[in-house]
Coordinates of C-alpha atoms in Angstrom, one line a residue:
M1 CA 155.5 53.1 129.1
A2 CA 156.8 55.1 126.1
V3 CA 155.1 52.7 123.6
S4 CA 151.8 53.0 125.6
T5 CA 152.2 56.9 125.4
A6 CA 153.0 57.0 121.7
V7 CA 149.9 54.6 121.0
R8 CA 147.6 56.9 123.2
R9 CA 148.9 60.1 121.2
I10 CA 148.2 58.1 117.9
G11 CA 144.9 57.3 118.9
A12 CA 143.9 60.6 120.3
G13 CA 145.0 62.0 116.6
V14 CA 142.9 59.7 114.8
V15 CA 140.0 60.8 116.9
V16 CA 140.6 64.3 116.3
I17 CA 140.8 63.9 112.6
A18 CA 137.8 61.7 112.4
L19 CA 135.8 64.4 114.4
V20 CA 137.1 67.3 112.3
A21 CA 136.4 65.3 109.0
G22 CA 132.8 64.7 110.4
A23 CA 132.2 68.4 111.0
A24 CA 133.3 69.1 107.6
I25 CA 131.1 66.7 106.2
A26 CA 128.2 67.8 108.2
V27 CA 128.8 71.5 107.0
I28 CA 128.9 70.4 103.4
V29 CA 125.5 68.6 103.9
L30 CA 123.9 71.3 105.6
R31 CA 124.8 73.9 103.2
H32 CA 123.7 71.6 100.5
H33 CA 120.6 71.0 102.1
S34 CA 119.7 74.6 102.5
A35 CA 120.5 75.7 99.0
A36 CA 118.2 73.1 97.8
V37 CA 115.1 73.6 99.7
T38 CA 114.8 77.4 100.2
S39 CA 114.0 79.1 97.0
C40 CA 111.2 79.7 94.5
Q41 CA 111.2 79.9 90.8
V42 CA 108.8 82.0 88.6
N43 CA 108.5 80.7 85.0
A44 CA 106.4 82.2 82.5
G45 CA 106.7 82.9 78.6
G46 CA 110.0 81.1 78.7
T47 CA 111.8 83.3 81.1
T48 CA 112.7 82.1 84.7
Y49 CA 113.4 84.2 87.7
T50 CA 114.6 82.9 91.1
I51 CA 113.0 84.7 94.3
D52 CA 113.1 83.5 97.9
V53 CA 109.8 82.5 99.7
E54 CA 109.5 85.9 101.4
Q55 CA 109.4 87.7 97.8
A56 CA 107.1 85.1 96.6
A57 CA 104.6 85.5 99.5
N58 CA 104.6 89.3 98.7
S59 CA 104.5 89.1 95.1
A60 CA 101.4 86.9 95.4
T61 CA 99.9 89.3 97.8
I62 CA 100.5 92.4 95.5
A63 CA 98.9 90.5 92.7
A64 CA 95.9 89.1 94.4
V65 CA 94.9 92.7 96.0
G66 CA 95.1 94.0 92.3
K67 CA 92.8 91.3 91.1
R68 CA 90.6 91.8 94.0
L69 CA 90.2 95.4 93.0
G70 CA 89.4 94.6 89.4
L71 CA 92.5 96.0 87.9
A72 CA 94.1 95.0 84.6
D73 CA 97.2 92.6 84.8
H74 CA 99.3 95.8 83.6
A75 CA 98.6 97.5 87.1
V76 CA 100.2 94.2 88.6
T77 CA 103.2 94.6 86.6
I78 CA 103.5 98.5 87.7
A79 CA 103.2 97.3 91.2
L80 CA 105.6 94.6 91.1
A81 CA 108.2 96.7 89.3
T82 CA 107.8 99.4 91.8
S83 CA 108.3 97.1 95.0
L84 CA 111.3 95.4 93.3
Q85 CA 112.9 98.9 93.1
E86 CA 111.6 100.0 96.5
S87 CA 112.5 97.4 98.8
K88 CA 113.3 94.2 96.5
L89 CA 109.7 92.8 97.5
R90 CA 110.4 92.8 101.2
N91 CA 108.0 94.4 103.8
L92 CA 110.8 96.4 105.3
P93 CA 110.4 98.1 108.8
Y94 CA 112.9 100.9 107.8
G95 CA 113.7 103.0 104.9
D96 CA 114.5 106.6 104.0
R97 CA 113.2 109.0 106.9
D98 CA 109.9 107.4 107.6
S99 CA 109.5 105.2 104.5
L100 CA 108.3 101.6 105.4
G101 CA 107.3 98.4 103.8
L102 CA 107.1 96.9 100.3
F103 CA 106.5 100.3 98.5
Q104 CA 108.5 102.3 101.2
Q105 CA 105.3 104.6 101.9
R106 CA 105.6 107.3 104.5
P107 CA 103.3 107.7 107.3
S108 CA 104.0 111.5 107.1
Q109 CA 103.0 111.8 103.6
G110 CA 99.3 110.4 104.2
W111 CA 100.0 106.6 103.1
G112 CA 98.5 105.4 106.4
T113 CA 99.9 104.4 109.7
A114 CA 102.9 102.6 110.2
T115 CA 101.4 99.5 111.2
E116 CA 99.0 99.6 108.1
I117 CA 101.8 100.4 105.9
L118 CA 103.6 97.1 107.1
T119 CA 100.6 95.1 106.4
P120 CA 101.2 94.1 102.7
S121 CA 97.6 93.8 101.6
Y122 CA 97.1 97.3 102.9
S123 CA 100.2 98.7 101.4
A124 CA 99.3 97.2 98.1
A125 CA 96.0 98.6 98.1
A126 CA 97.2 101.9 98.9
F127 CA 99.6 101.8 95.8
Y128 CA 96.6 100.7 93.3
R129 CA 94.3 103.5 94.8
A130 CA 97.0 105.9 94.0
L131 CA 97.9 104.5 90.6
I132 CA 94.4 104.6 89.3
K133 CA 94.2 108.2 90.1
V134 CA 96.9 108.9 87.7
P135 CA 95.6 110.1 84.2
S136 CA 95.9 107.5 81.3
W137 CA 98.2 105.3 83.7
S138 CA 97.1 102.3 81.8
T139 CA 98.9 103.3 78.9
L140 CA 101.8 104.9 80.5
P141 CA 105.3 103.2 80.2
I142 CA 105.8 101.1 83.6
T143 CA 108.5 103.4 85.0
V144 CA 106.3 106.6 84.3
A145 CA 103.3 105.1 86.0
A146 CA 105.4 104.1 88.9
Q147 CA 107.2 107.4 89.2
K148 CA 104.0 109.4 89.2
V149 CA 102.9 107.5 92.3
Q150 CA 106.2 107.3 94.1
L151 CA 107.7 110.7 93.1
S152 CA 111.1 109.1 93.8
G153 CA 114.4 111.0 93.4
A154 CA 115.5 108.2 90.7
P155 CA 112.5 108.6 88.4
S156 CA 113.9 106.0 85.9
A157 CA 115.0 103.4 88.0
Y158 CA 112.0 101.4 87.9
A159 CA 112.7 100.6 84.2
Q160 CA 115.3 97.9 85.2
W161 CA 112.8 95.8 86.8
E162 CA 110.2 95.7 84.0
S163 CA 111.3 92.3 82.6
E164 CA 111.2 90.6 86.1
A165 CA 108.0 92.3 87.0
R166 CA 106.1 91.3 83.9
T167 CA 107.2 87.7 84.3
L168 CA 106.1 87.7 88.0
A169 CA 102.8 89.4 87.0
I170 CA 101.9 86.7 84.4
A171 CA 102.6 84.0 86.8
F172 CA 100.8 85.5 89.7
T173 CA 97.8 86.7 87.9
G174 CA 97.0 83.2 86.2
E175 CA 98.1 84.1 82.7
A176 CA 100.7 81.0 82.8
A177 CA 99.7 77.8 84.1
A178 CA 101.9 76.3 87.0
G179 CA 103.9 79.5 86.7
L180 CA 105.5 79.4 90.3
T181 CA 107.2 76.8 92.2
C182 CA 108.6 76.8 95.6
R183 CA 110.5 74.4 97.8
F184 CA 111.3 74.8 101.5
P185 CA 111.6 72.9 104.6
L186 CA 108.3 72.2 106.8
P187 CA 109.6 71.3 110.3
R188 CA 106.9 69.3 112.1
S189 CA 104.9 71.4 114.8
A190 CA 102.3 70.5 117.5
V191 CA 100.3 73.5 116.7
A192 CA 97.6 73.2 114.1
A193 CA 98.4 74.9 110.6
P194 CA 96.9 78.6 110.2
I195 CA 93.5 78.6 108.5
V196 CA 93.9 79.8 104.7
M197 CA 90.6 81.1 103.9
P198 CA 90.4 84.2 105.7
G199 CA 93.6 85.3 103.9
L200 CA 92.3 84.5 100.7
A201 CA 89.2 86.1 101.2
N202 CA 91.2 89.2 102.4
E203 CA 93.6 89.4 99.6
L204 CA 91.9 87.9 96.8
G205 CA 88.1 88.0 97.4
V206 CA 87.7 84.3 97.3
S207 CA 85.4 82.8 100.2
S208 CA 85.2 79.3 99.0
L209 CA 87.2 76.9 97.0
D210 CA 84.0 74.4 96.4
G211 CA 83.2 75.4 92.9
A212 CA 85.1 75.5 89.7
F213 CA 87.1 78.6 88.4
P214 CA 88.1 79.7 85.1
S215 CA 91.6 79.1 84.2
A216 CA 93.3 82.4 84.8
R217 CA 91.2 82.8 88.1
G218 CA 92.1 79.5 89.4
W219 CA 95.9 79.7 88.8
T220 CA 95.8 83.2 90.5
I221 CA 94.5 81.2 93.4
A222 CA 97.1 78.3 93.1
S223 CA 99.8 80.7 92.6
W224 CA 98.5 82.5 95.9
L225 CA 98.7 79.3 97.9
V226 CA 102.3 78.1 96.6
G227 CA 103.6 81.7 97.3
H228 CA 102.0 81.5 100.8
A229 CA 102.5 77.8 101.4
Q230 CA 105.3 78.1 104.1
Q231 CA 103.3 80.5 106.1
F232 CA 100.1 78.5 106.1
R233 CA 102.0 75.0 106.0
V234 CA 100.5 74.1 102.7
T235 CA 102.1 70.8 101.6
T236 CA 100.2 70.3 98.1
V237 CA 98.0 72.6 95.9
S238 CA 96.4 71.1 92.8
Y239 CA 94.4 72.6 89.6
R240 CA 93.5 71.7 85.9
G241 CA 95.3 68.2 86.2
Q242 CA 98.7 69.6 87.9
E243 CA 99.8 69.1 91.3
W244 CA 102.6 71.1 93.1
R245 CA 104.2 69.3 96.2
A246 CA 106.3 71.3 98.8
S247 CA 108.6 68.1 99.2
T248 CA 109.7 68.3 95.5
G249 CA 108.9 72.1 94.8
R250 CA 107.6 70.9 91.4
W251 CA 104.2 70.6 89.4
R252 CA 103.4 67.1 88.1
S253 CA 100.4 65.8 86.2
T254 CA 97.2 64.4 88.0
P255 CA 94.0 62.8 86.7
V256 CA 91.7 65.3 88.2
N257 CA 90.8 68.4 86.0
D258 CA 87.5 69.4 87.2
G259 CA 88.3 73.1 87.6
R260 CA 88.5 73.2 91.6
V261 CA 91.4 74.5 93.5
R262 CA 92.4 72.0 96.2
F263 CA 95.2 72.2 98.7
E264 CA 96.5 70.3 101.7
Q265 CA 98.0 71.4 104.9
Q266 CA 100.7 69.6 107.0
A267 CA 99.0 68.1 110.0
A268 CA 99.9 68.9 113.7
T269 CA 101.8 66.2 115.4
T270 CA 100.2 64.7 118.5

C-alpha cells in the first residue's frame, strides 16, 4: 500500500510539472507571436519609426484627406505633428473638458458635433480648413502653425514631433516608395470583407483603380491600403513592381510594373 501511494504521488507530481511547463511554454509562444505580428514601420529618408496598426490607419487618413483637399505635403506634416501631440494619433473619445478625437477638437468651440469629430476624415478636414486660414501658414515653423490652429496651453509642445511627423508624411504622401509596412493577424471570418472603394473615395478622392497613377499618387494610395489593411482585411497590395503581404509585413519585388495599384482581400470562409 505504501509503495503504491508513493508511486501515485510521484506520478501526480510529474503531471503537475508537465502541465506547468506546458503552460509556461504556451505563454512564451503567445507573447512572442503577439509581439511579432502587431506593428507597423514607417521608413523614409533613412529614418524608421514603429507605430501600431491604429496609428497607421489614422496617419493614412490624415495624409489622404490633406491630398484630397489639394494641400502641400507640408500641411500633412503639420497635421501629423499636431495629432501626435494631442492624441498620439489615436481617435480618443475623451479629453480635457469636451475635447475629442485625433486633434482633441471641442464641440463647444465650433469644431463640429461629437460624432463628427470622432470621424477621423471629418476631424482631419476640419483641422486643414482651420490651418489654411492662418496667414502664411505654409512658411511658418511646424510648431507655430500647429499652435495657431490649436491654441494650446503648451504652444511649443508640437516641436518634439517634427521629425516623426516629417517621416510619416513622406511615407503617407507617396514621396517615398514602399514607406509603410504593417504586420498583423487576420483571423478567418464567415463575413465578407468590407468594401474598400467607398473609403478611398471619401478620404482620398479616388473612385477607381482601373488606370495607372503617377508615382507619388500611387504610393499614397498603396500606403492608405496598407494602413487600413486590417480594417478591410487586405492581404496584398502591389504597385510599381513592389508587393506587400500582410502575412510577412514586407514589400518584395514583383514583375508587374504598369502603374496600377492592386490589392487583394481575405475571402470569407464557407
